[in-house]
mmCIF file of C-alpha atoms in Angstrom:
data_model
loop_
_atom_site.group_PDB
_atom_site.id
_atom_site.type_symbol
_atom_site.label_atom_id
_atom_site.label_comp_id
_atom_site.label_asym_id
_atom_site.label_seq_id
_atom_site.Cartn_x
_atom_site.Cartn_y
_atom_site.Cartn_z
ATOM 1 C CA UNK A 1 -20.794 -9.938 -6.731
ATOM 2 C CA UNK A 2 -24.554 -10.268 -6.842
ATOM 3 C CA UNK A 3 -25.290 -14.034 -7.517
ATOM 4 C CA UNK A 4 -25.063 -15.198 -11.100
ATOM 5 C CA UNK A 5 -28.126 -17.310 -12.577
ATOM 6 C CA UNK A 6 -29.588 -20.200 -10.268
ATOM 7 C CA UNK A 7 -27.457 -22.859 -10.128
ATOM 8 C CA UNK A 8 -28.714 -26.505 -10.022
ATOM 9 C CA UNK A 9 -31.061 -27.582 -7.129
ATOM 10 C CA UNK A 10 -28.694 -30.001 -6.324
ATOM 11 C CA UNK A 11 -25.034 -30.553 -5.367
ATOM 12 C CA UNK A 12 -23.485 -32.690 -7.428
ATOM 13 C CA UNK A 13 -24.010 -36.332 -6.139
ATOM 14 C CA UNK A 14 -19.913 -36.752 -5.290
ATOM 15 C CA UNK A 15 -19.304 -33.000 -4.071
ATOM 16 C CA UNK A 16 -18.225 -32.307 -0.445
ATOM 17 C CA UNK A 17 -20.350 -30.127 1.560
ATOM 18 C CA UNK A 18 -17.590 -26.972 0.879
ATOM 19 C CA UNK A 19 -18.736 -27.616 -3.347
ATOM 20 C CA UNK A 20 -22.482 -27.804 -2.442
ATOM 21 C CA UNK A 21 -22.203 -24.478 0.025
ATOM 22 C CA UNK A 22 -24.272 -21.238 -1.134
ATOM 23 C CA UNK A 23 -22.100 -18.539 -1.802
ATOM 24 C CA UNK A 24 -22.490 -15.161 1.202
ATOM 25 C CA UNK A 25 -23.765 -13.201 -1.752
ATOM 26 C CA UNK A 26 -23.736 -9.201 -0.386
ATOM 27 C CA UNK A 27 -26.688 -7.744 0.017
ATOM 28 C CA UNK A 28 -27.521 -4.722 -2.350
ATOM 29 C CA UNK A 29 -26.205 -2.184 0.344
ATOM 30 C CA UNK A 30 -23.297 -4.303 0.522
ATOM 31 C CA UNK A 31 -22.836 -4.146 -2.954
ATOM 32 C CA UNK A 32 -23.480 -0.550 -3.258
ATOM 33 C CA UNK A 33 -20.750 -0.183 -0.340
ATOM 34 C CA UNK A 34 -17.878 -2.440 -1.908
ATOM 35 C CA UNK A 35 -18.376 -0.794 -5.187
ATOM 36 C CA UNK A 36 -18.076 2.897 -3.470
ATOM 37 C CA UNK A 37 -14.975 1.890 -1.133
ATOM 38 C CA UNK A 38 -13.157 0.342 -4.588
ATOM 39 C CA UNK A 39 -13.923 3.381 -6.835
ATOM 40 C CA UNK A 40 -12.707 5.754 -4.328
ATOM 41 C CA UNK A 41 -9.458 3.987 -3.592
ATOM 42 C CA UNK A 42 -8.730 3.908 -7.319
ATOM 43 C CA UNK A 43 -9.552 6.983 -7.620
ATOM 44 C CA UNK A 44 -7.879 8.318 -4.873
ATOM 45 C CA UNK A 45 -4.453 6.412 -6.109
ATOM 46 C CA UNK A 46 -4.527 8.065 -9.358
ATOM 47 C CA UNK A 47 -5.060 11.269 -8.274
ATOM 48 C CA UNK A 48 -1.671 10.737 -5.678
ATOM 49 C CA UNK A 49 -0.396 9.106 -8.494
ATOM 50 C CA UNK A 50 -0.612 11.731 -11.117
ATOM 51 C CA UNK A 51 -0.036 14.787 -8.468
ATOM 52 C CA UNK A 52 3.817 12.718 -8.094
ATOM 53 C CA UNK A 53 4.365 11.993 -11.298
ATOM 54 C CA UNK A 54 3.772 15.998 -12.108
ATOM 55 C CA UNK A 55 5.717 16.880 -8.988
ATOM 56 C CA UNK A 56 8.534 14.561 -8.613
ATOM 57 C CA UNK A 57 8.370 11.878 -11.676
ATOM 58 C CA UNK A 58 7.450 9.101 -9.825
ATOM 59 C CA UNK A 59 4.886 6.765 -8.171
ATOM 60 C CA UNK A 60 2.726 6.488 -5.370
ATOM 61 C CA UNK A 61 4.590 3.605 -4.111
ATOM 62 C CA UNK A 62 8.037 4.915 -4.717
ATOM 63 C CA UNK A 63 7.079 8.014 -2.549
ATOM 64 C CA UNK A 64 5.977 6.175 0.533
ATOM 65 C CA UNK A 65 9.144 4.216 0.440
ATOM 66 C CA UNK A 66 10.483 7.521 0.526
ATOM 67 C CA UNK A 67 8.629 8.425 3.457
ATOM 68 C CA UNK A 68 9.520 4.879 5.128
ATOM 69 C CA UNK A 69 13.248 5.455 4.842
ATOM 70 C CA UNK A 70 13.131 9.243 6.444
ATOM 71 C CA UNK A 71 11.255 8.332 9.241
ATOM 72 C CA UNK A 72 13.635 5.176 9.782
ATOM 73 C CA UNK A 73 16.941 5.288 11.906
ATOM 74 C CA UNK A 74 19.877 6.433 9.994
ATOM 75 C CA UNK A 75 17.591 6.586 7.192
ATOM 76 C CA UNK A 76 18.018 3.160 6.364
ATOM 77 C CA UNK A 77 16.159 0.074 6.601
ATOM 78 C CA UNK A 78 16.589 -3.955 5.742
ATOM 79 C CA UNK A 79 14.695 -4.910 2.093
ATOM 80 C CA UNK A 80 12.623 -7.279 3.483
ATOM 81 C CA UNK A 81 11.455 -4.892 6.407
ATOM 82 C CA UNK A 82 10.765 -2.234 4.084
ATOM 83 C CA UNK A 83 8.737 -4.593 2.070
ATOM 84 C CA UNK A 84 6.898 -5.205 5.280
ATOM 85 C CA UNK A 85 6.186 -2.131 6.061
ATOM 86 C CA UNK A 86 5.168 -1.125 2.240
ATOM 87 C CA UNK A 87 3.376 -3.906 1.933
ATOM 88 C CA UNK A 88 4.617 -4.302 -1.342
ATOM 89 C CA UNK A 89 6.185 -7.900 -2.721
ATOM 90 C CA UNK A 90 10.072 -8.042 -2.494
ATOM 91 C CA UNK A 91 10.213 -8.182 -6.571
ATOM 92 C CA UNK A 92 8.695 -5.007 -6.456
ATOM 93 C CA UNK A 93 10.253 -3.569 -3.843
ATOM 94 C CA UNK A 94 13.761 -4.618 -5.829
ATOM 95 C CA UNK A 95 12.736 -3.106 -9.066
ATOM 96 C CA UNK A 96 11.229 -0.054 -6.831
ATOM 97 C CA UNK A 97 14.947 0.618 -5.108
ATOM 98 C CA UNK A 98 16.651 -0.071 -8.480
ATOM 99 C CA UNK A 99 14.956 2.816 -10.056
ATOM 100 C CA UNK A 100 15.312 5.112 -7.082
ATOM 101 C CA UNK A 101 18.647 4.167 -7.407
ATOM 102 C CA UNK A 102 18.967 5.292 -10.695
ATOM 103 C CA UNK A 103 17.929 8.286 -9.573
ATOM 104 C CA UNK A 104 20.423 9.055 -6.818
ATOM 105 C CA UNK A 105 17.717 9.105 -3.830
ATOM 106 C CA UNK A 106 18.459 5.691 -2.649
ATOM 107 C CA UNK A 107 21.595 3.328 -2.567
ATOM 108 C CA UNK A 108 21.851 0.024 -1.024
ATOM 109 C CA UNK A 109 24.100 -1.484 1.223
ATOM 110 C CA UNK A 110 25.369 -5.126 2.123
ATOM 111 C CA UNK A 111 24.178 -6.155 5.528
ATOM 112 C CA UNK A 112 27.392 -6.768 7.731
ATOM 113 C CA UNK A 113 25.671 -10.027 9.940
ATOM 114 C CA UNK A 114 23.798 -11.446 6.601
ATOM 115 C CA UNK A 115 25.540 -12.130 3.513
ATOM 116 C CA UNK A 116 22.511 -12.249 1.647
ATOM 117 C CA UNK A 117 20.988 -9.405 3.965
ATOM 118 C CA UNK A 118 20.716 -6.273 2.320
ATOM 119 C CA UNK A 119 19.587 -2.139 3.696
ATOM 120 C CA UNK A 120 18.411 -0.058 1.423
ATOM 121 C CA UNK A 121 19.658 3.738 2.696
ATOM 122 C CA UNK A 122 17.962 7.212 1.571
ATOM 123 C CA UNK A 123 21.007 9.782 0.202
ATOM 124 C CA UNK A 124 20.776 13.147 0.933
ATOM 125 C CA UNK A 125 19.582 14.039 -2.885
ATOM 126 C CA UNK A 126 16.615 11.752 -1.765
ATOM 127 C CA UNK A 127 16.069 13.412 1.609
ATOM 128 C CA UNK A 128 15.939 16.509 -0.615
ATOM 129 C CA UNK A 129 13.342 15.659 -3.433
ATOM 130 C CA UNK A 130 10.980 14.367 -0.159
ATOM 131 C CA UNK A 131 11.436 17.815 1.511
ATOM 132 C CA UNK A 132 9.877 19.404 -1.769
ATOM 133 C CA UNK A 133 6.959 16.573 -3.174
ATOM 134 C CA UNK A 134 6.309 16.317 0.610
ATOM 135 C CA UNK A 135 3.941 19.810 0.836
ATOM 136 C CA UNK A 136 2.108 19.177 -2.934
ATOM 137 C CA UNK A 137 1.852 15.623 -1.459
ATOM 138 C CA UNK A 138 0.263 16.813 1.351
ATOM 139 C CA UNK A 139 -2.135 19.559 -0.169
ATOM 140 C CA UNK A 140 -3.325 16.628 -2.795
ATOM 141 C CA UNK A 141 -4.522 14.370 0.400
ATOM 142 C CA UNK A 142 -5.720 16.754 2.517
ATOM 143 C CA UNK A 143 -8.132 18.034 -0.531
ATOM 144 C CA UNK A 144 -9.051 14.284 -1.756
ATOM 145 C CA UNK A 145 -9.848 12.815 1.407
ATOM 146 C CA UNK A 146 -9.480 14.818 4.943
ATOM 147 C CA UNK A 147 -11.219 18.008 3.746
ATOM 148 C CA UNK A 148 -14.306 16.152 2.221
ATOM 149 C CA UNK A 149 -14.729 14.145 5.833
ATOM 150 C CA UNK A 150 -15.830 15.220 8.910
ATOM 151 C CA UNK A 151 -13.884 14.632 12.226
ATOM 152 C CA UNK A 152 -16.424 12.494 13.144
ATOM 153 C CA UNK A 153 -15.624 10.270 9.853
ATOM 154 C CA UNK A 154 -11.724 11.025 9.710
ATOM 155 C CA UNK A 155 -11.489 8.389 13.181
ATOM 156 C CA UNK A 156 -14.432 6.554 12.008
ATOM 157 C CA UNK A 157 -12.534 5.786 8.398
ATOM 158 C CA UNK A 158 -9.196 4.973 10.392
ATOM 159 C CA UNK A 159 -10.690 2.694 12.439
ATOM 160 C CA UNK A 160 -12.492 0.840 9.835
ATOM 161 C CA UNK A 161 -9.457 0.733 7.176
ATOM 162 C CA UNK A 162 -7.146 -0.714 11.128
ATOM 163 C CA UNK A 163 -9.559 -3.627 11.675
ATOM 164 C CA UNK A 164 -9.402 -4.181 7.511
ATOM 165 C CA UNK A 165 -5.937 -4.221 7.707
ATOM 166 C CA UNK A 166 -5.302 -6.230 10.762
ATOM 167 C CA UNK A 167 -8.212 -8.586 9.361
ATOM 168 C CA UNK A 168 -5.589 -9.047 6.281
ATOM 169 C CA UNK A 169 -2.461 -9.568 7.997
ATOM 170 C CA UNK A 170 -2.492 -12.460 10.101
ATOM 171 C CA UNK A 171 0.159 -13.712 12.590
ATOM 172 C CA UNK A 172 0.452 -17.087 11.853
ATOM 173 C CA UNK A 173 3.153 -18.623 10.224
ATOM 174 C CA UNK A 174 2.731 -19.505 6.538
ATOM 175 C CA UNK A 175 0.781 -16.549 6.326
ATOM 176 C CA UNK A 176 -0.004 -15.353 2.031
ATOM 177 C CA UNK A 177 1.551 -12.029 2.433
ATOM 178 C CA UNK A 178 3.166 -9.685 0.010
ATOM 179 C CA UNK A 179 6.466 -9.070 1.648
ATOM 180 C CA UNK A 180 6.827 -12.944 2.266
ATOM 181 C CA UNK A 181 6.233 -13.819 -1.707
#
C-alpha cells in the first residue's frame, strides 16, 4: 500500500473533491506493521487449520461452530445467530452445517414461531468429536500464539484485535456485514 507512481498534478477539471483527494498512504512502519499482522493471521489459520484437518477432518471454521453450539443453551442455536456470532456469511454457514450434518455432529431443526426460522442443534456424536480435537486444539494455540507473548502482550493483543473488531462491526442499520449478506 505504499503509493504507486505520481499521479497528475492536477485533479481532473470535472472531478469532485472525494476524486482529487490524496490517498492516507501508511507510513513505512505502518506498512511494515500491516504486512506482519496479515502474515501472522494467515499463518496462524493454517497452522489451526492443518492441526484439525489431522485431528478431526475438518476446518477452522467448522470447529468454532462447534465450539459456538456447546457453549449455547440446549446446544442449539438459530442460523442466522450462529452466523452472527461466526461471523461467517449465511451461504457459508449453510454449506458449513450441511457438511457437519453429513457427518452426524450437527442436525437442524425447524423453528416452531418462524416458518422460515431454522436452529441448528449439536448431537451428542458432535459433543463427542469436540471433547477430543478440543485438547490438540488447544495445545496448537497455546504454542502459536499465547506461549510466544508475554502477559503484558496477551491483554495488550486482546485489546487491540476488541477495538478492531468493534471498529468493523457497526450498529447501524444497513450495516455490510457477513451474517446480514
Amino acid at each position: 500500500m505504499k503509493a504507486p507512481a505520481p499521479a497528475p498534478a492536477s485533479a481532473p477539471a470535472n472531478g469532485s473533491a472525494a476524486e482529487s483527494k490524496e490517498p492516507r498512504w501508511l507510513t513505512d512502519e505502518e506498512q511494515r506493521v500491516w504486512r506482519s499482522f496479515m502474515e501472522g493471521v494467515t499463518l496462524l489459520d493454517d497452522h489451526l487449520d492443518r492441526q484439525l484437518q489431522r485431528d478431526a477432518g475438518m476446518p477452522h471454521v467448522y470447529y468454532g461452530l462447534l465450539v459456538k453450539l456447546a457453549e449455547a443453551p440446549r446446544r442449539r442455536l438459530r442460523m442466522t445467530e450462529l452466523a452472527m456470532l461466526a461471523k461467517i456469511t449465511r451461504s457459508r454457514l449453510s454449506h458449513a452445517i450441511a457438511r457437519l450434518e453429513k457427518n452426524g455432529w450437527v442436525r437442524r431443526e425447524d423453528c416452531p414461531d418462524d416458518k422460515r426460522g431454522q436452529f441448528a442443534v449439536l448431537t451428542d456424536e458432535g459433543l463427542e468429536v469436540l471433547r477430543q480435537t478440543a485438547p490438540g486444539h488447544v495445545e496448537a494455540v497455546r504454542q502459536a500464539v499465547f506461549d510466544r507473548l508475554s502477559p503484558e502482550q496477551q491483554k495488550s493483543l486482546g485489546e487491540i484485535m476488541r477495538i478492531v473488531a468493534e471498529g468493523l462491526q457497526p450498529a447501524e442499520a444497513g450495516a455490510d456485514l457477513p451474517w446480514l449478506r
